[in-house]
Amino acid sequence: MATYRKIFDLALAKMFERKGTDSDYDEYAAPILEGLLIEALPYENMIRRQKGVAVVEAAPEVDAVDETVLDWDDRLTRNALPWGLASGLLAMDEIYQPQAAQFRNNFVDALSEAAPAVVSYTDEEVDDA
């Protein structure tokens, strides 16, 4: 669980940037984060299913990078999403394209590591097979 602001701060740290150093980052972080949440939703729901917790029906809208709490798994909010946000922010600048691509790969890797593709089966499901 983390706030949108925390995810943004972690993304800036991965980029070795300070808050307020680039107005484009402030302007575009919310819509980039919203897109990332849509991509990460199936992984969050896979984690929830493995825990036996209700799934999330839709990714939340992100109107601003603020103190709104995202009640998702920490592996997504404090690891995967900051990589993805850093990638999206860096992709705006042509000279950072290679770094943006590496950060995007880190995002995808972190998603897959957080939610393995093999969901555990209950004894009842195995008996039905």
GROMACS .gro file of C-alpha atoms in nm:
model
  129
    1MET     CA    1   0.000   0.000   0.000
    2ALA     CA    2   0.132   0.342  -0.093
    3THR     CA    3   0.008   0.685  -0.192
    4TYR     CA    4   0.025   0.819  -0.544
    5ARG     CA    5   0.279   1.072  -0.411
    6LYS     CA    6   0.496   0.790  -0.270
    7ILE     CA    7   0.493   0.608  -0.605
    8PHE     CA    8   0.595   0.934  -0.778
    9ASP     CA    9   0.872   0.998  -0.523
   10LEU     CA   10   1.009   0.646  -0.569
   11ALA     CA   11   1.003   0.691  -0.948
   12LEU     CA   12   1.197   1.016  -0.919
   13ALA     CA   13   1.453   0.844  -0.697
   14LYS     CA   14   1.507   0.576  -0.963
   15MET     CA   15   1.571   0.857  -1.211
   16PHE     CA   16   1.805   1.041  -0.969
   17GLU     CA   17   1.574   1.343  -0.990
   18ARG     CA   18   1.450   1.579  -0.721
   19LYS     CA   19   1.092   1.693  -0.673
   20GLY     CA   20   1.011   2.004  -0.873
   21THR     CA   21   1.306   1.976  -1.112
   22ASP     CA   22   1.094   1.923  -1.422
   23SER     CA   23   0.742   2.061  -1.461
   24ASP     CA   24   0.667   1.799  -1.731
   25TYR     CA   25   0.709   1.526  -1.469
   26ASP     CA   26   0.453   1.694  -1.246
   27GLU     CA   27   0.213   1.745  -1.535
   28TYR     CA   28   0.227   1.398  -1.690
   29ALA     CA   29   0.281   1.173  -1.387
   30ALA     CA   30  -0.091   1.130  -1.310
   31PRO     CA   31  -0.204   1.017  -1.658
   32ILE     CA   32   0.101   0.791  -1.695
   33LEU     CA   33   0.032   0.636  -1.354
   34GLU     CA   34  -0.333   0.581  -1.447
   35GLY     CA   35  -0.227   0.385  -1.755
   36LEU     CA   36   0.015   0.178  -1.549
   37LEU     CA   37  -0.260   0.092  -1.301
   38ILE     CA   38  -0.467  -0.045  -1.588
   39GLU     CA   39  -0.171  -0.262  -1.692
   40ALA     CA   40  -0.104  -0.375  -1.334
   41LEU     CA   41  -0.468  -0.457  -1.249
   42PRO     CA   42  -0.456  -0.822  -1.365
   43TYR     CA   43  -0.146  -0.878  -1.150
   44GLU     CA   44  -0.307  -0.719  -0.846
   45ASN     CA   45  -0.611  -0.937  -0.896
   46MET     CA   46  -0.397  -1.248  -0.932
   47ILE     CA   47  -0.231  -1.167  -0.599
   48ARG     CA   48  -0.574  -1.108  -0.442
   49ARG     CA   49  -0.707  -1.439  -0.574
   50GLN     CA   50  -0.407  -1.620  -0.428
   51LYS     CA   51  -0.481  -1.457  -0.092
   52GLY     CA   52  -0.853  -1.529  -0.119
   53VAL     CA   53  -0.939  -1.158  -0.118
   54ALA     CA   54  -1.200  -0.986  -0.336
   55VAL     CA   55  -1.065  -0.864  -0.669
   56VAL     CA   56  -1.065  -0.504  -0.790
   57GLU     CA   57  -1.319  -0.448  -1.067
   58ALA     CA   58  -1.143  -0.154  -1.232
   59ALA     CA   59  -0.821   0.038  -1.196
   60PRO     CA   60  -0.872   0.369  -1.017
   61GLU     CA   61  -0.858   0.698  -1.200
   62VAL     CA   62  -0.566   0.921  -1.108
   63ASP     CA   63  -0.657   1.288  -1.119
   64ALA     CA   64  -0.350   1.408  -0.932
   65VAL     CA   65  -0.033   1.280  -0.773
   66ASP     CA   66  -0.141   1.332  -0.414
   67GLU     CA   67  -0.192   1.153  -0.084
   68THR     CA   68  -0.459   0.917  -0.222
   69VAL     CA   69  -0.383   0.570  -0.088
   70LEU     CA   70  -0.363   0.283  -0.334
   71ASP     CA   71  -0.450  -0.025  -0.130
   72TRP     CA   72  -0.264  -0.271  -0.353
   73ASP     CA   73   0.018  -0.512  -0.282
   74ASP     CA   74   0.348  -0.345  -0.189
   75ARG     CA   75   0.534  -0.539  -0.457
   76LEU     CA   76   0.330  -0.344  -0.709
   77THR     CA   77   0.298  -0.006  -0.540
   78ARG     CA   78   0.653   0.030  -0.412
   79ASN     CA   79   0.845  -0.169  -0.672
   80ALA     CA   80   0.675  -0.226  -1.008
   81LEU     CA   81   0.476   0.097  -1.044
   82PRO     CA   82   0.770   0.330  -0.968
   83TRP     CA   83   0.974   0.154  -1.240
   84GLY     CA   84   0.686   0.196  -1.484
   85LEU     CA   85   0.631   0.560  -1.394
   86ALA     CA   86   1.002   0.638  -1.425
   87SER     CA   87   0.998   0.471  -1.766
   88GLY     CA   88   0.702   0.677  -1.881
   89LEU     CA   89   0.852   1.002  -1.759
   90LEU     CA   90   1.190   0.933  -1.918
   91ALA     CA   91   1.032   0.829  -2.248
   92MET     CA   92   0.936   1.194  -2.308
   93ASP     CA   93   1.301   1.283  -2.367
   94GLU     CA   94   1.476   1.129  -2.666
   95ILE     CA   95   1.819   1.113  -2.501
   96TYR     CA   96   1.677   0.891  -2.223
   97GLN     CA   97   1.511   0.634  -2.452
   98PRO     CA   98   1.755   0.350  -2.367
   99GLN     CA   99   1.712   0.411  -1.994
  100ALA     CA  100   1.334   0.434  -2.037
  101ALA     CA  101   1.336   0.096  -2.214
  102GLN     CA  102   1.539  -0.061  -1.933
  103PHE     CA  103   1.303   0.084  -1.671
  104ARG     CA  104   1.007  -0.051  -1.871
  105ASN     CA  105   1.167  -0.396  -1.864
  106ASN     CA  106   1.214  -0.360  -1.487
  107PHE     CA  107   0.843  -0.274  -1.456
  108VAL     CA  108   0.736  -0.582  -1.653
  109ASP     CA  109   0.977  -0.806  -1.460
  110ALA     CA  110   0.853  -0.672  -1.126
  111LEU     CA  111   0.491  -0.738  -1.227
  112SER     CA  112   0.564  -1.098  -1.321
  113GLU     CA  113   0.772  -1.158  -1.008
  114ALA     CA  114   0.496  -1.019  -0.786
  115ALA     CA  115   0.223  -1.241  -0.929
  116PRO     CA  116   0.343  -1.577  -1.056
  117ALA     CA  117   0.140  -1.717  -1.344
  118VAL     CA  118   0.066  -2.045  -1.165
  119VAL     CA  119  -0.226  -2.005  -0.929
  120SER     CA  120  -0.244  -2.263  -0.651
  121TYR     CA  121  -0.532  -2.511  -0.668
  122THR     CA  122  -0.748  -2.627  -0.382
  123ASP     CA  123  -0.791  -3.000  -0.315
  124GLU     CA  124  -1.148  -2.976  -0.445
  125GLU     CA  125  -1.034  -2.839  -0.783
  126VAL     CA  126  -0.776  -3.119  -0.818
  127ASP     CA  127  -1.039  -3.384  -0.738
  128ASP     CA  128  -1.267  -3.245  -1.009
  129ALA     CA  129  -0.999  -3.281  -1.276
   0.00000   0.00000   0.00000
